[in-house]
Amino acid sequence: MNKRELELYIHIPFCIRKCAYCDFLSSAASERTWRDYMGKLRDEIEGQGENFRGYRVTTIFVGGGTPSILPALLIEEMFAAVRRFFDVAADAEITIEANPGTLSVDKLRTYRRCGVNRLSIGLQSADDGELKLLGRIHTYDDFLKSYQRARQEGFQNINIDLMSAIPGQDLHSWRSTLRRVMMLRPEHISAYSLIIEEGTPFYEMYGNPSGRMPEVPLPDEETDRAMYHLTKEMMAAQGYERYEISNYARPGFACRHNIGYWIGTEYLGLGLGASSYTFGFRYRNTEDLGEYLSLNLLEGGAAAREITELSQKDRMEEFMFLGLRRMEGVTGSDFLKRFGQNMWNIYGTVLEKLEAQGLIATDGSRVWLTDLGVDVSNSVFCEFLLDE
């Protein structure tokens, strides 16, 4: 039987301490709460497995929070449940996020035994002063020890998360972070600019217009853009391909899970607050931990909230602004295959306008963002919203 492709995202909402910039659904909790949550998560895995018998899981991403703070046994039990109730492809890409200082040899060996073949380590900066400002709990030396330990345990596909435009950061310190990380030759590097989100300590310091002037200022917009272009140049010089606005990989190591999001592959989110896109619907699990722990999750879908059926208009819009995040852009043939309509008939006027402004380029069959378009990508994406 030909099965449909499915990606799994599994959310572990626990961390040792919340970082000053973080607005993710995560918090510190007791070990008893960890165990209660993971038991309930296994129930959800079993309950949802019944709904997806016609699917084969091609990627799994365990994110958070900090999944690597959990005892190895809890992660092992979680993966056993996934493999019992879902059809996981033999060549599935399986990623787990980790923070430096939380990766013991025992955990790494357990991950490998469970089939994890990709590790994503949240470094953010190679400068200890910048790490302290961010509220990170590790030093660069902690990261180096974790990275080398992972290599020694056989991990051959490692991503490192980096963050630019950190308070007090300048081009020199960002260049130093990039150089030090690329010397390690990780297979993948995600490099994002800091975004000041409401509800975080950083918002009170940097985003609240009525707040006091912070002691350590943010880099200005010109420096932020210079950091972005420096990243692109240094990565290319070291053989890293930019395949998405903020993601770089050595050949053959682009993240399959992320690509699935950008090309519209169905995905199922498991755990607190996890989002899903399946059967033409977008939905999100409850974000209330107490409610999640009280639900009967053996009945698949019991945690789902905010259920929305996507119209053809919604899906066309998402095809364009998610697809254009990739450097290869989108093709008219893919649009026609998915929607039965000509992309230029739907978006011809918009495409002509953006090309005239130098924001996109096209070869007649494919459309992609120019360097200028990447710089103002959010504005470009808004152009693809269709009238009702």
Short mmCIF file of C-alpha atoms in Angstrom, two decimals:
data_model
loop_
_atom_site.label_atom_id
_atom_site.label_comp_id
_atom_site.label_asym_id
_atom_site.label_seq_id
_atom_site.Cartn_x
_atom_site.Cartn_y
_atom_site.Cartn_z
CA MET A 1 0.00 0.00 0.00
CA ASN A 2 1.30 3.45 -0.95
CA LYS A 3 1.29 5.52 2.22
CA ARG A 4 1.18 9.29 2.49
CA GLU A 5 4.14 11.14 3.95
CA LEU A 6 3.91 12.52 7.49
CA GLU A 7 6.29 14.51 9.67
CA LEU A 8 6.12 14.34 13.47
CA TYR A 9 6.96 17.22 15.80
CA ILE A 10 7.13 16.29 19.50
CA HIS A 11 7.20 19.11 22.06
CA ILE A 12 9.02 18.83 25.38
CA PRO A 13 8.04 22.04 27.22
CA PHE A 14 10.67 21.94 29.98
CA CYS A 15 13.90 23.83 30.49
CA ILE A 16 16.24 24.53 33.39
CA ARG A 17 15.67 28.28 33.21
CA LYS A 18 13.84 30.54 30.78
CA CYS A 19 16.15 32.68 28.62
CA ALA A 20 15.59 36.44 28.55
CA TYR A 21 14.53 36.48 24.88
CA CYS A 22 12.46 33.27 24.80
CA ASP A 23 8.72 33.29 24.11
CA PHE A 24 8.49 29.54 23.38
CA LEU A 25 6.04 27.41 25.32
CA SER A 26 8.49 26.23 27.98
CA SER A 27 9.20 26.49 31.70
CA ALA A 28 11.06 24.86 34.56
CA ALA A 29 9.25 21.98 36.29
CA SER A 30 9.81 19.21 38.81
CA GLU A 31 10.99 15.73 37.83
CA ARG A 32 7.57 14.41 38.87
CA THR A 33 5.94 16.77 36.35
CA TRP A 34 8.39 15.56 33.70
CA ARG A 35 7.31 11.97 34.30
CA ASP A 36 3.59 12.79 34.40
CA TYR A 37 3.92 14.72 31.15
CA MET A 38 5.87 12.04 29.34
CA GLY A 39 3.31 9.43 30.40
CA LYS A 40 0.52 11.60 29.00
CA LEU A 41 2.55 12.21 25.83
CA ARG A 42 2.84 8.45 25.30
CA ASP A 43 -0.96 8.26 25.60
CA GLU A 44 -1.29 10.92 22.91
CA ILE A 45 1.14 9.06 20.66
CA GLU A 46 -0.97 5.90 21.02
CA GLY A 47 -4.26 7.74 20.50
CA GLN A 48 -3.08 9.63 17.42
CA GLY A 49 -1.42 6.57 15.91
CA GLU A 50 -4.85 5.14 15.15
CA ASN A 51 -5.64 8.21 13.02
CA PHE A 52 -2.55 7.88 10.81
CA ARG A 53 -2.40 4.23 9.80
CA GLY A 54 -2.30 5.29 6.15
CA TYR A 55 0.85 7.38 6.66
CA ARG A 56 4.57 6.73 6.85
CA VAL A 57 6.63 9.01 9.10
CA THR A 58 9.62 10.37 7.19
CA THR A 59 10.96 12.87 9.75
CA ILE A 60 10.70 13.33 13.51
CA PHE A 61 11.76 16.49 15.35
CA VAL A 62 11.84 16.56 19.16
CA GLY A 63 11.93 20.19 20.25
CA GLY A 64 11.25 22.36 23.25
CA GLY A 65 12.10 23.64 25.74
CA THR A 66 15.15 21.54 26.26
CA PRO A 67 14.44 17.86 25.53
CA SER A 68 17.95 16.92 26.63
CA ILE A 69 17.27 17.78 30.28
CA LEU A 70 15.02 14.71 30.56
CA PRO A 71 16.41 11.41 31.87
CA ALA A 72 17.46 9.09 29.07
CA LEU A 73 14.84 6.48 30.03
CA LEU A 74 11.94 8.89 29.42
CA ILE A 75 13.20 9.66 25.92
CA GLU A 76 13.71 5.95 25.24
CA GLU A 77 10.14 5.15 26.31
CA MET A 78 8.81 7.98 24.11
CA PHE A 79 10.58 6.70 21.00
CA ALA A 80 9.45 3.13 21.73
CA ALA A 81 5.85 4.39 21.73
CA VAL A 82 6.35 6.28 18.45
CA ARG A 83 7.72 3.19 16.72
CA ARG A 84 4.97 1.01 18.14
CA PHE A 85 2.06 3.18 17.01
CA PHE A 86 3.43 4.87 13.86
CA ASP A 87 5.03 3.47 10.72
CA VAL A 88 8.47 5.13 10.83
CA ALA A 89 10.46 4.94 7.59
CA ALA A 90 13.77 3.10 7.80
CA ASP A 91 15.59 6.19 6.51
CA ALA A 92 13.65 8.73 8.59
CA GLU A 93 15.52 11.86 9.65
CA ILE A 94 15.18 11.97 13.46
CA THR A 95 16.33 15.13 15.27
CA ILE A 96 16.46 16.02 18.94
CA GLU A 97 17.25 19.48 20.29
CA ALA A 98 19.81 19.80 23.06
CA ASN A 99 21.45 22.50 25.14
CA PRO A 100 25.16 22.44 25.95
CA GLY A 101 25.89 21.06 29.38
CA THR A 102 22.91 18.66 29.36
CA LEU A 103 24.36 16.00 27.05
CA SER A 104 25.83 13.10 29.00
CA VAL A 105 27.39 10.07 27.33
CA ASP A 106 24.45 7.96 28.58
CA LYS A 107 21.91 10.28 26.94
CA LEU A 108 23.80 10.41 23.66
CA ARG A 109 24.07 6.63 23.54
CA THR A 110 20.36 6.31 24.29
CA TYR A 111 19.49 8.74 21.49
CA ARG A 112 21.58 6.73 19.05
CA ARG A 113 19.96 3.50 20.20
CA CYS A 114 16.53 5.08 19.61
CA GLY A 115 17.44 5.94 16.03
CA VAL A 116 18.18 9.65 16.51
CA ASN A 117 20.51 10.54 13.64
CA ARG A 118 20.54 14.33 13.85
CA LEU A 119 21.40 16.54 16.82
CA SER A 120 20.50 20.24 17.06
CA ILE A 121 22.56 22.10 19.66
CA GLY A 122 21.50 25.57 20.84
CA LEU A 123 24.74 27.54 21.14
CA GLN A 124 23.57 31.05 20.06
CA SER A 125 26.98 32.71 20.59
CA ALA A 126 30.64 31.80 21.10
CA ASP A 127 31.06 34.84 23.37
CA ASP A 128 30.44 34.11 27.06
CA GLY A 129 29.44 37.70 27.76
CA GLU A 130 26.76 37.56 25.08
CA LEU A 131 25.54 34.20 26.40
CA LYS A 132 25.18 35.72 29.86
CA LEU A 133 23.18 38.65 28.49
CA LEU A 134 20.84 36.21 26.74
CA GLY A 135 20.28 34.32 29.98
CA ARG A 136 21.84 31.12 28.66
CA ILE A 137 22.95 28.62 31.31
CA HIS A 138 26.09 27.44 29.48
CA THR A 139 29.48 28.76 28.41
CA TYR A 140 31.23 28.27 25.08
CA ASP A 141 33.49 25.72 26.76
CA ASP A 142 30.39 23.76 27.87
CA PHE A 143 29.26 23.75 24.24
CA LEU A 144 32.65 22.51 22.98
CA LYS A 145 32.61 19.61 25.43
CA SER A 146 29.06 18.65 24.43
CA TYR A 147 29.89 18.91 20.72
CA GLN A 148 33.01 16.76 20.99
CA ARG A 149 31.15 14.22 23.12
CA ALA A 150 28.46 13.96 20.44
CA ARG A 151 31.09 13.41 17.75
CA GLN A 152 32.79 10.74 19.86
CA GLU A 153 29.45 8.94 20.22
CA GLY A 154 29.03 8.79 16.45
CA PHE A 155 26.74 11.69 15.53
CA GLN A 156 27.51 12.63 11.94
CA ASN A 157 24.74 15.17 11.37
CA ILE A 158 24.84 18.08 13.83
CA ASN A 159 23.14 21.46 13.60
CA ILE A 160 24.28 24.46 15.62
CA ASP A 161 21.85 27.30 16.34
CA LEU A 162 23.32 30.82 16.31
CA MET A 163 21.77 34.22 17.01
CA SER A 164 22.84 37.60 15.68
CA ALA A 165 21.88 41.16 16.67
CA ILE A 166 22.34 40.29 20.36
CA PRO A 167 22.61 43.25 22.77
CA GLY A 168 26.14 44.64 22.67
CA GLN A 169 27.13 42.51 19.68
CA ASP A 170 29.09 44.06 16.83
CA LEU A 171 30.40 42.80 13.50
CA HIS A 172 33.71 41.77 15.05
CA SER A 173 32.15 39.54 17.73
CA TRP A 174 29.67 38.04 15.24
CA ARG A 175 32.50 37.28 12.81
CA SER A 176 34.37 35.60 15.65
CA THR A 177 31.36 33.42 16.52
CA LEU A 178 30.92 32.36 12.90
CA ARG A 179 34.60 31.59 12.48
CA ARG A 180 34.84 29.54 15.68
CA VAL A 181 31.73 27.51 14.83
CA MET A 182 32.65 26.85 11.20
CA MET A 183 36.08 25.61 12.29
CA LEU A 184 34.22 22.71 13.93
CA ARG A 185 32.67 21.75 10.57
CA PRO A 186 29.11 21.02 11.71
CA GLU A 187 26.88 19.74 8.94
CA HIS A 188 24.25 22.44 9.42
CA ILE A 189 24.08 25.94 10.89
CA SER A 190 20.89 27.90 11.63
CA ALA A 191 21.63 31.62 12.00
CA TYR A 192 18.72 33.83 13.07
CA SER A 193 18.49 37.47 14.06
CA LEU A 194 17.18 38.14 17.56
CA ILE A 195 13.50 39.09 17.55
CA ILE A 196 12.16 40.99 20.55
CA GLU A 197 8.92 39.25 21.55
CA GLU A 198 6.21 40.58 23.84
CA GLY A 199 6.01 38.93 27.24
CA THR A 200 9.76 38.38 27.55
CA PRO A 201 12.27 40.19 29.80
CA PHE A 202 13.94 41.49 26.63
CA TYR A 203 10.67 43.14 25.60
CA GLU A 204 10.61 45.08 28.87
CA MET A 205 14.20 46.19 28.20
CA TYR A 206 14.15 46.75 24.45
CA GLY A 207 10.61 46.65 23.08
CA ASN A 208 8.63 48.66 25.59
CA PRO A 209 8.65 52.33 24.51
CA SER A 210 7.88 53.47 28.08
CA GLY A 211 10.75 51.44 29.56
CA ARG A 212 14.15 52.72 30.68
CA MET A 213 17.05 52.90 28.25
CA PRO A 214 18.93 49.60 28.52
CA GLU A 215 22.54 49.62 29.67
CA VAL A 216 23.56 47.38 26.76
CA PRO A 217 21.96 48.55 23.50
CA LEU A 218 20.84 46.45 20.56
CA PRO A 219 22.79 46.72 17.30
CA ASP A 220 21.15 49.17 14.91
CA GLU A 221 19.30 47.99 11.81
CA GLU A 222 22.26 48.70 9.52
CA THR A 223 24.55 46.53 11.67
CA ASP A 224 21.90 43.79 11.80
CA ARG A 225 21.76 43.69 7.99
CA ALA A 226 25.56 43.77 7.76
CA MET A 227 25.67 40.74 10.06
CA TYR A 228 23.25 38.91 7.80
CA HIS A 229 25.32 39.57 4.68
CA LEU A 230 28.55 38.67 6.50
CA THR A 231 26.97 35.35 7.45
CA LYS A 232 26.10 34.58 3.85
CA GLU A 233 29.60 35.45 2.61
CA MET A 234 31.50 33.54 5.30
CA MET A 235 29.28 30.48 5.00
CA ALA A 236 29.70 30.34 1.22
CA ALA A 237 33.47 30.64 1.55
CA GLN A 238 33.47 27.56 3.80
CA GLY A 239 31.26 25.45 1.54
CA TYR A 240 27.92 25.95 3.31
CA GLU A 241 24.94 26.31 1.00
CA ARG A 242 22.22 28.75 2.01
CA TYR A 243 19.09 26.76 1.18
CA GLU A 244 16.65 28.90 3.19
CA ILE A 245 16.68 32.48 4.46
CA SER A 246 18.37 31.59 7.76
CA ASN A 247 19.64 28.04 7.22
CA TYR A 248 22.94 26.81 5.83
CA ALA A 249 24.16 23.27 5.22
CA ARG A 250 27.03 21.33 3.77
CA PRO A 251 25.93 19.50 0.60
CA GLY A 252 23.47 16.73 1.40
CA PHE A 253 22.67 17.92 4.92
CA ALA A 254 19.75 20.33 4.48
CA CYS A 255 17.16 19.65 7.21
CA ARG A 256 14.47 17.43 5.66
CA HIS A 257 12.01 18.21 8.45
CA ASN A 258 12.19 21.97 7.88
CA ILE A 259 11.96 21.55 4.12
CA GLY A 260 8.75 19.58 4.69
CA TYR A 261 7.19 22.60 6.42
CA TRP A 262 8.15 24.89 3.55
CA ILE A 263 6.82 22.65 0.78
CA GLY A 264 3.53 21.78 2.50
CA THR A 265 4.13 18.23 3.75
CA GLU A 266 1.55 17.19 6.34
CA TYR A 267 2.83 17.27 9.90
CA LEU A 268 1.45 16.11 13.24
CA GLY A 269 2.36 17.94 16.44
CA LEU A 270 2.36 15.94 19.67
CA GLY A 271 2.62 17.43 23.13
CA LEU A 272 1.72 20.69 24.81
CA GLY A 273 0.92 23.51 22.37
CA ALA A 274 2.15 21.54 19.35
CA SER A 275 0.78 22.60 15.96
CA SER A 276 -0.41 20.27 13.19
CA TYR A 277 -1.40 20.40 9.54
CA THR A 278 -3.19 17.22 8.45
CA PHE A 279 -6.25 16.26 6.37
CA GLY A 280 -6.48 19.88 5.13
CA PHE A 281 -6.88 21.27 8.67
CA ARG A 282 -4.53 23.33 10.81
CA TYR A 283 -4.86 22.93 14.57
CA ARG A 284 -2.95 23.35 17.81
CA ASN A 285 -2.89 21.45 21.08
CA THR A 286 -3.88 23.12 24.33
CA GLU A 287 -1.15 25.28 25.88
CA ASP A 288 -2.44 24.70 29.43
CA LEU A 289 -0.24 22.08 31.12
CA GLY A 290 -2.83 21.28 33.77
CA GLU A 291 -5.49 20.73 31.11
CA TYR A 292 -3.15 18.61 29.00
CA LEU A 293 -2.35 16.36 31.96
CA SER A 294 -6.07 15.92 32.75
CA LEU A 295 -7.18 14.88 29.25
CA ASN A 296 -7.90 11.37 28.06
CA LEU A 297 -5.37 11.40 25.24
CA LEU A 298 -5.92 7.79 24.29
CA GLU A 299 -8.81 9.27 22.29
CA GLY A 300 -6.86 10.78 19.40
CA GLY A 301 -7.30 14.52 18.93
CA ALA A 302 -8.52 15.26 22.48
CA ALA A 303 -5.85 17.96 22.95
CA ALA A 304 -6.61 19.81 19.68
CA ARG A 305 -7.69 23.47 19.78
CA GLU A 306 -8.07 26.30 17.23
CA ILE A 307 -9.07 23.95 14.41
CA THR A 308 -9.15 25.69 11.01
CA GLU A 309 -9.90 24.19 7.61
CA LEU A 310 -7.64 25.71 4.98
CA SER A 311 -9.31 26.96 1.81
CA GLN A 312 -7.67 26.77 -1.60
CA LYS A 313 -6.89 30.49 -1.21
CA ASP A 314 -5.13 29.83 2.13
CA ARG A 315 -3.09 27.02 0.64
CA MET A 316 -2.07 29.06 -2.40
CA GLU A 317 -0.87 31.89 -0.17
CA GLU A 318 1.12 29.53 2.02
CA PHE A 319 2.60 27.80 -1.02
CA MET A 320 4.05 31.14 -2.12
CA PHE A 321 5.33 32.68 1.08
CA LEU A 322 6.61 29.44 2.60
CA GLY A 323 8.09 28.22 -0.67
CA LEU A 324 9.84 31.53 -1.28
CA ARG A 325 11.72 31.13 2.01
CA ARG A 326 13.82 28.56 0.16
CA MET A 327 16.58 29.91 -2.04
CA GLU A 328 15.38 27.73 -4.94
CA GLY A 329 11.98 29.37 -4.67
CA VAL A 330 8.78 27.97 -6.21
CA THR A 331 7.92 26.55 -9.62
CA GLY A 332 4.87 27.01 -11.81
CA SER A 333 4.73 23.25 -12.41
CA ASP A 334 4.44 22.52 -8.68
CA PHE A 335 1.73 25.17 -8.35
CA LEU A 336 -0.21 23.65 -11.27
CA LYS A 337 0.15 20.13 -9.87
CA ARG A 338 -1.10 21.17 -6.45
CA PHE A 339 -3.90 23.58 -7.37
CA GLY A 340 -4.80 22.83 -10.99
CA GLN A 341 -4.24 26.48 -11.92
CA ASN A 342 -1.52 28.50 -13.61
CA MET A 343 0.61 30.39 -11.07
CA TRP A 344 1.02 33.33 -13.45
CA ASN A 345 -2.76 33.61 -13.95
CA ILE A 346 -3.20 33.91 -10.18
CA TYR A 347 -0.12 35.97 -9.28
CA GLY A 348 1.06 37.45 -12.60
CA THR A 349 0.49 41.09 -11.64
CA VAL A 350 2.21 40.64 -8.27
CA LEU A 351 5.15 38.79 -9.82
CA GLU A 352 5.65 41.47 -12.48
CA LYS A 353 5.57 44.21 -9.84
CA LEU A 354 8.06 42.46 -7.53
CA GLU A 355 10.40 41.64 -10.42
CA ALA A 356 10.35 45.27 -11.56
CA GLN A 357 11.29 46.29 -8.00
CA GLY A 358 14.20 43.86 -8.01
CA LEU A 359 12.74 41.78 -5.18
CA ILE A 360 12.26 38.52 -7.08
CA ALA A 361 13.81 36.89 -10.12
CA THR A 362 12.37 34.35 -12.54
CA ASP A 363 13.57 32.14 -15.38
CA GLY A 364 10.05 31.66 -16.74
CA SER A 365 9.36 28.47 -14.81
CA ARG A 366 10.76 29.23 -11.36
CA VAL A 367 10.50 32.26 -9.05
CA TRP A 368 12.91 33.09 -6.21
CA LEU A 369 13.86 35.98 -3.94
CA THR A 370 16.79 38.21 -4.84
CA ASP A 371 19.24 39.34 -2.15
CA LEU A 372 17.25 42.57 -1.87
CA GLY A 373 14.04 40.54 -1.60
CA VAL A 374 15.49 38.49 1.24
CA ASP A 375 16.31 41.71 3.11
CA VAL A 376 12.62 42.72 3.05
CA SER A 377 11.13 39.24 2.80
CA ASN A 378 8.23 39.84 5.19
CA SER A 379 7.02 42.70 3.02
CA VAL A 380 7.40 40.55 -0.10
CA PHE A 381 5.36 37.71 1.42
CA CYS A 382 2.50 40.07 2.22
CA GLU A 383 2.13 40.75 -1.51
CA PHE A 384 0.89 37.16 -2.02
CA LEU A 385 -2.20 37.53 0.15
CA LEU A 386 -5.21 37.14 -2.13
CA ASP A 387 -8.43 39.17 -1.94
CA GLU A 388 -11.48 37.38 -0.59
#
